PDB file of C-alpha atoms in Angstrom:
ATOM      1  CA  SER A   1      62.018  37.108  71.035  1.00 77.00           C
ATOM      2  CA  GLU A   2      60.973  33.705  69.463  1.00 77.00           C
ATOM      3  CA  GLN A   3      64.081  33.586  67.735  1.00 79.00           C
ATOM      4  CA  MET A   4      66.210  33.059  71.035  1.00 76.00           C
ATOM      5  CA  ARG A   5      63.486  30.938  72.294  1.00 79.00           C
ATOM      6  CA  SER A   6      63.692  28.013  69.285  1.00 78.00           C
ATOM      7  CA  LEU A   7      67.485  28.311  69.715  1.00 77.00           C
ATOM      8  CA  ARG A   8      67.657  28.068  73.629  1.00 75.00           C
ATOM      9  CA  THR A   9      65.030  24.415  72.750  1.00 73.00           C
ATOM     10  CA  GLU A  10      68.323  23.615  70.267  1.00 75.00           C
ATOM     11  CA  LEU A  11      71.012  24.166  72.580  1.00 76.00           C
ATOM     12  CA  MET A  12      69.335  22.243  74.765  1.00 73.00           C
ATOM     13  CA  LEU A  13      68.385  19.491  72.398  1.00 66.00           C
ATOM     14  CA  ARG A  14      71.788  19.244  72.750  1.00 67.00           C
ATOM     15  CA  HIS A  15      73.335  19.182  75.799  1.00 61.00           C
ATOM     16  CA  ASP A  16      73.981  15.557  77.352  1.00 63.00           C
ATOM     17  CA  ARG A  17      73.000  15.576  81.182  1.00 60.00           C
ATOM     18  CA  ARG A  18      75.417  12.078  80.393  1.00 51.00           C
ATOM     19  CA  VAL A  19      78.999  14.189  79.990  1.00 52.00           C
ATOM     20  CA  CYS A  20      78.530  17.299  81.991  1.00 58.00           C
ATOM     21  CA  ALA A  21      75.757  18.068  84.649  1.00 58.00           C
ATOM     22  CA  ALA A  22      75.747  21.995  83.321  1.00 74.00           C
ATOM     23  CA  ASN A  23      74.935  23.186  80.278  1.00 86.00           C
ATOM     24  CA  VAL A  24      78.475  25.001  80.136  1.00 90.00           C
ATOM     25  CA  ILE A  25      78.222  27.353  76.350  1.00 92.00           C
ATOM     26  CA  ALA A  26      81.268  30.096  75.599  1.00 94.00           C
ATOM     27  CA  VAL A  27      79.039  32.843  73.227  1.00 95.00           C
ATOM     28  CA  VAL A  28      82.640  33.826  70.797  1.00 94.00           C
ATOM     29  CA  SER A  29      82.757  35.748  67.790  1.00 92.00           C
ATOM     30  CA  PRO A  30      85.886  35.928  65.535  1.00 90.00           C
ATOM     31  CA  ALA A  31      86.186  39.942  66.136  1.00 88.00           C
ATOM     32  CA  ALA A  32      85.203  43.463  68.184  1.00 88.00           C
ATOM     33  CA  GLY A  33      81.444  44.255  67.586  1.00 87.00           C
ATOM     34  CA  GLU A  34      79.276  41.402  66.238  1.00 88.00           C
ATOM     35  CA  GLY A  35      76.712  40.771  69.375  1.00 89.00           C
ATOM     36  CA  ARG A  36      79.115  38.256  71.201  1.00 92.00           C
ATOM     37  CA  SER A  37      77.213  40.154  74.568  1.00 94.00           C
ATOM     38  CA  GLU A  38      74.026  40.639  73.646  1.00 93.00           C
ATOM     39  CA  MET A  39      73.638  37.937  72.429  1.00 92.00           C
ATOM     40  CA  ALA A  40      75.107  36.107  75.799  1.00 95.00           C
ATOM     41  CA  ALA A  41      73.500  38.039  77.878  1.00 95.00           C
ATOM     42  CA  GLY A  42      69.926  37.345  76.115  1.00 92.00           C
ATOM     43  CA  LEU A  43      70.780  33.873  76.101  1.00 93.00           C
ATOM     44  CA  ALA A  44      70.960  33.162  79.730  1.00 94.00           C
ATOM     45  CA  GLN A  45      67.824  35.636  80.385  1.00 93.00           C
ATOM     46  CA  THR A  46      65.937  32.711  78.194  1.00 92.00           C
ATOM     47  CA  PHE A  47      67.401  30.044  79.838  1.00 91.00           C
ATOM     48  CA  ALA A  48      66.635  31.289  83.109  1.00 93.00           C
ATOM     49  CA  ARG A  49      62.520  32.030  82.275  1.00 91.00           C
ATOM     50  CA  THR A  50      62.716  28.428  81.389  1.00 90.00           C
ATOM     51  CA  GLY A  51      62.866  28.000  86.023  1.00 92.00           C
ATOM     52  CA  GLN A  52      66.103  27.068  85.746  1.00 91.00           C
ATOM     53  CA  PRO A  53      69.055  28.295  87.641  1.00 95.00           C
ATOM     54  CA  THR A  54      71.586  29.468  85.359  1.00 95.00           C
ATOM     55  CA  LEU A  55      74.507  31.994  85.263  1.00 97.00           C
ATOM     56  CA  LEU A  56      76.325  34.509  83.072  1.00 97.00           C
ATOM     57  CA  ILE A  57      79.972  35.084  83.711  1.00 97.00           C
ATOM     58  CA  ASP A  58      81.242  38.241  82.035  1.00 97.00           C
ATOM     59  CA  ALA A  59      84.295  36.530  80.278  1.00 96.00           C
ATOM     60  CA  ASP A  60      85.307  39.261  79.044  1.00 95.00           C
ATOM     61  CA  LEU A  61      88.600  40.472  80.802  1.00 94.00           C
ATOM     62  CA  ARG A  62      89.901  43.492  78.153  1.00 91.00           C
ATOM     63  CA  ARG A  63      86.214  45.042  77.684  1.00 93.00           C
ATOM     64  CA  PRO A  64      83.574  43.812  79.962  1.00 94.00           C
ATOM     65  CA  THR A  65      80.075  44.990  79.671  1.00 94.00           C
ATOM     66  CA  GLN A  66      77.805  43.002  81.840  1.00 96.00           C
ATOM     67  CA  HIS A  67      77.830  44.937  84.763  1.00 95.00           C
ATOM     68  CA  VAL A  68      76.805  47.303  83.260  1.00 94.00           C
ATOM     69  CA  ARG A  69      74.099  46.621  81.005  1.00 94.00           C
ATOM     70  CA  PHE A  70      72.414  44.715  83.719  1.00 94.00           C
ATOM     71  CA  GLY A  71      73.565  47.983  86.148  1.00 92.00           C
ATOM     72  CA  GLN A  72      75.799  45.961  88.492  1.00 93.00           C
ATOM     73  CA  ASP A  73      78.892  47.375  89.599  1.00 89.00           C
ATOM     74  CA  HIS A  74      82.367  45.458  88.141  1.00 86.00           C
ATOM     75  CA  GLY A  75      83.559  43.456  91.288  1.00 81.00           C
ATOM     76  CA  PRO A  76      84.633  41.983  93.117  1.00 92.00           C
ATOM     77  CA  GLY A  77      84.176  38.802  90.272  1.00 95.00           C
ATOM     78  CA  LEU A  78      85.883  36.739  88.313  1.00 96.00           C
ATOM     79  CA  ILE A  79      89.256  37.286  88.212  1.00 95.00           C
ATOM     80  CA  GLU A  80      88.819  37.667  91.991  1.00 95.00           C
ATOM     81  CA  ALA A  81      87.560  34.287  92.282  1.00 95.00           C
ATOM     82  CA  ILE A  82      90.232  32.925  90.147  1.00 94.00           C
ATOM     83  CA  THR A  83      93.128  34.561  91.869  1.00 93.00           C
ATOM     84  CA  SER A  84      92.254  34.042  95.586  1.00 89.00           C
ATOM     85  CA  GLY A  85      89.990  30.977  94.711  1.00 81.00           C
ATOM     86  CA  CYS A  86      87.236  32.321  97.117  1.00 85.00           C
ATOM     87  CA  ALA A  87      83.840  31.289  96.575  1.00 88.00           C
ATOM     88  CA  PRO A  88      82.654  34.191  93.331  1.00 93.00           C
ATOM     89  CA  GLN A  89      80.283  36.627  94.509  1.00 91.00           C
ATOM     90  CA  LEU A  90      77.655  36.129  92.494  1.00 96.00           C
ATOM     91  CA  ARG A  91      74.626  39.221  91.617  1.00 95.00           C
ATOM     92  CA  PRO A  92      71.089  37.766  91.594  1.00 95.00           C
ATOM     93  CA  LEU A  93      69.268  39.177  88.394  1.00 93.00           C
ATOM     94  CA  ASP A  94      65.631  38.715  88.751  1.00 84.00           C
ATOM     95  CA  HIS A  95      63.760  38.273  91.838  1.00 77.00           C
ATOM     96  CA  ALA A  96      63.198  34.709  90.929  1.00 73.00           C
ATOM     97  CA  GLY A  97      66.180  33.548  91.758  1.00 80.00           C
ATOM     98  CA  ARG A  98      66.986  31.916  88.400  1.00 94.00           C
ATOM     99  CA  LEU A  99      69.573  33.915  87.022  1.00 96.00           C
ATOM    100  CA  PHE A 100      73.235  35.865  88.472  1.00 97.00           C
ATOM    101  CA  LEU A 101      76.325  37.442  87.103  1.00 97.00           C
ATOM    102  CA  LEU A 102      79.564  36.551  87.682  1.00 97.00           C
ATOM    103  CA  PRO A 103      80.743  40.116  86.573  1.00 97.00           C
ATOM    104  CA  ALA A 104      84.178  40.396  85.565  1.00 95.00           C
ATOM    105  CA  GLY A 105      85.597  42.439  87.851  1.00 93.00           C
ATOM    106  CA  GLY A 106      89.591  43.430  87.884  1.00 83.00           C
ATOM    107  CA  PRO A 107      91.222  45.100  86.205  1.00 81.00           C
ATOM    108  CA  SER A 108      94.092  42.873  84.796  1.00 84.00           C
ATOM    109  CA  ASP A 109      97.429  42.470  83.158  1.00 85.00           C
ATOM    110  CA  ALA A 110      97.058  38.632  82.743  1.00 88.00           C
ATOM    111  CA  ALA A 111      93.454  38.340  81.355  1.00 90.00           C
ATOM    112  CA  ALA A 112      95.357  35.539  79.105  1.00 88.00           C
ATOM    113  CA  GLU A 113      97.316  33.970  81.604  1.00 91.00           C
ATOM    114  CA  LEU A 114      93.844  34.061  84.042  1.00 93.00           C
ATOM    115  CA  LEU A 115      91.489  32.268  81.353  1.00 93.00           C
ATOM    116  CA  SER A 116      94.171  29.233  81.338  1.00 90.00           C
ATOM    117  CA  SER A 117      93.943  28.731  84.726  1.00 92.00           C
ATOM    118  CA  ARG A 118      93.433  25.385  86.388  1.00 93.00           C
ATOM    119  CA  ALA A 119      92.349  28.222  89.395  1.00 94.00           C
ATOM    120  CA  LEU A 120      89.047  28.777  86.140  1.00 94.00           C
ATOM    121  CA  GLU A 121      88.884  25.251  85.533  1.00 93.00           C
ATOM    122  CA  VAL A 122      88.148  24.152  89.246  1.00 93.00           C
ATOM    123  CA  LEU A 123      86.152  27.159  90.108  1.00 95.00           C
ATOM    124  CA  LEU A 124      83.653  26.484  86.487  1.00 94.00           C
ATOM    125  CA  ASP A 125      83.281  22.526  87.920  1.00 92.00           C
ATOM    126  CA  SER A 126      81.432  24.196  91.272  1.00 93.00           C
ATOM    127  CA  LEU A 127      80.372  26.312  89.598  1.00 95.00           C
ATOM    128  CA  ALA A 128      78.441  23.704  87.727  1.00 92.00           C
ATOM    129  CA  GLN A 129      77.288  21.637  90.658  1.00 92.00           C
ATOM    130  CA  GLN A 130      75.570  25.661  90.916  1.00 93.00           C
ATOM    131  CA  PHE A 131      73.835  25.886  87.826  1.00 95.00           C
ATOM    132  CA  ASP A 132      71.824  23.969  84.800  1.00 92.00           C
ATOM    133  CA  HIS A 133      73.140  26.271  82.419  1.00 93.00           C
ATOM    134  CA  ILE A 134      76.354  28.363  82.090  1.00 95.00           C
ATOM    135  CA  ILE A 135      76.889  30.672  80.028  1.00 96.00           C
ATOM    136  CA  LEU A 136      80.235  32.805  78.962  1.00 97.00           C
ATOM    137  CA  ASP A 137      80.229  36.306  76.940  1.00 97.00           C
ATOM    138  CA  THR A 138      84.035  36.381  75.794  1.00 95.00           C
ATOM    139  CA  PRO A 139      86.119  38.335  74.031  1.00 93.00           C
ATOM    140  CA  PRO A 140      86.798  38.470  69.880  1.00 92.00           C
ATOM    141  CA  ILE A 141      88.861  35.396  68.969  1.00 89.00           C
ATOM    142  CA  GLY A 142      90.450  37.689  66.355  1.00 82.00           C
ATOM    143  CA  ALA A 143      92.194  39.673  68.702  1.00 81.00           C
ATOM    144  CA  PHE A 144      92.477  37.954  71.213  1.00 84.00           C
ATOM    145  CA  PRO A 145      93.551  33.963  72.741  1.00 87.00           C
ATOM    146  CA  ASP A 146      91.040  34.537  76.112  1.00 91.00           C
ATOM    147  CA  ALA A 147      88.558  32.988  73.853  1.00 90.00           C
ATOM    148  CA  LEU A 148      90.617  29.958  72.841  1.00 91.00           C
ATOM    149  CA  ALA A 149      90.942  29.141  76.416  1.00 92.00           C
ATOM    150  CA  LEU A 150      87.529  29.297  77.550  1.00 93.00           C
ATOM    151  CA  GLY A 151      85.706  27.302  74.891  1.00 90.00           C
ATOM    152  CA  THR A 152      88.823  24.543  75.612  1.00 91.00           C
ATOM    153  CA  VAL A 153      87.118  24.980  79.212  1.00 91.00           C
ATOM    154  CA  ALA A 154      83.593  25.051  78.381  1.00 90.00           C
ATOM    155  CA  LYS A 155      84.002  22.234  75.777  1.00 89.00           C
ATOM    156  CA  ARG A 156      81.178  23.688  74.111  1.00 90.00           C
ATOM    157  CA  VAL A 157      81.095  26.962  71.416  1.00 92.00           C
ATOM    158  CA  LEU A 158      78.842  29.372  69.969  1.00 92.00           C
ATOM    159  CA  VAL A 159      79.223  31.592  67.084  1.00 92.00           C
ATOM    160  CA  VAL A 160      77.728  34.229  66.864  1.00 90.00           C
ATOM    161  CA  ASN A 161      78.428  36.608  63.282  1.00 83.00           C
ATOM    162  CA  ARG A 162      76.702  40.051  62.416  1.00 84.00           C
ATOM    163  CA  ALA A 163      74.531  40.353  58.883  1.00 82.00           C
ATOM    164  CA  HIS A 164      77.181  42.651  56.588  1.00 80.00           C
ATOM    165  CA  HIS A 165      79.191  43.134  59.427  1.00 79.00           C
ATOM    166  CA  THR A 166      81.547  39.198  59.947  1.00 78.00           C
ATOM    167  CA  SER A 167      84.120  38.689  57.279  1.00 80.00           C
ATOM    168  CA  LEU A 168      83.602  35.027  55.894  1.00 83.00           C
ATOM    169  CA  ASN A 169      87.873  35.248  56.026  1.00 85.00           C
ATOM    170  CA  GLY A 170      87.243  36.260  60.227  1.00 85.00           C
ATOM    171  CA  THR A 171      85.168  33.294  60.783  1.00 85.00           C
ATOM    172  CA  ARG A 172      87.506  30.754  58.470  1.00 88.00           C
ATOM    173  CA  GLU A 173      90.166  31.480  60.969  1.00 88.00           C
ATOM    174  CA  MET A 174      88.033  31.572  64.375  1.00 88.00           C
ATOM    175  CA  LEU A 175      86.976  28.312  63.152  1.00 88.00           C
ATOM    176  CA  ARG A 176      90.823  26.612  62.662  1.00 89.00           C
ATOM    177  CA  ARG A 177      91.760  28.205  65.479  1.00 88.00           C
ATOM    178  CA  LEU A 178      88.680  26.472  67.657  1.00 89.00           C
ATOM    179  CA  GLU A 179      89.696  23.112  65.905  1.00 87.00           C
ATOM    180  CA  ALA A 180      92.946  23.423  68.161  1.00 85.00           C
ATOM    181  CA  THR A 181      90.816  23.593  71.632  1.00 85.00           C
ATOM    182  CA  ARG A 182      88.635  20.687  70.630  1.00 81.00           C
ATOM    183  CA  ALA A 183      85.413  22.270  72.017  1.00 87.00           C
ATOM    184  CA  GLU A 184      82.540  21.031  70.164  1.00 88.00           C
ATOM    185  CA  VAL A 185      80.611  23.772  68.008  1.00 88.00           C
ATOM    186  CA  LEU A 186      77.316  23.682  68.692  1.00 89.00           C
ATOM    187  CA  GLY A 187      76.652  26.005  65.330  1.00 86.00           C
ATOM    188  CA  ALA A 188      76.283  29.825  64.398  1.00 86.00           C
ATOM    189  CA  VAL A 189      74.015  32.141  64.787  1.00 85.00           C
ATOM    190  CA  VAL A 190      73.560  35.626  62.609  1.00 84.00           C
ATOM    191  CA  CYS A 191      72.969  38.444  64.633  1.00 79.00           C
ATOM    192  CA  HIS A 192      70.936  41.859  63.071  1.00 71.00           C
ATOM    193  CA  PHE A 193      71.856  43.932  66.002  1.00 63.00           C
TER     194      PHE A 193
END
């Protein structure tokens, strides 16, 4: 859609390649059901349409959905790449080889620990050498600390709220918690789906 292309352009303009070669963005929201996973998938697809290599990482280890959305199996994925230190098994999602998925994998009882680990930072640094854009789908900040850890690693977050659903207090609390990560909040998107 035109709105998604406009958002992509805005996010590309805000990316400083001198700071980080890859445009790494964690997509966050205060609660479940706010369109965060749909936004992450749509944004990744829109970036890939520019012809630039793009990776969508399903980092919601609690309730992963991206593998279902794209008709892929759930693993091995992010969990296995973090715990084994082996190269992740990326799934191509288009014939041009511009859009890839790293599903969550799993299951794991230590999601917060894995997403706060040095191994994840090393993995993302390695992936940033291969991709121009990396989009992280995260769990809701209000329910789990995982997205805060992902925001810290990604250093840039995009906030998603859903019209007539997201509470103002929930958004304020999320932004307060994000301040501790020192991640740059790129902006907020209000979804109507």
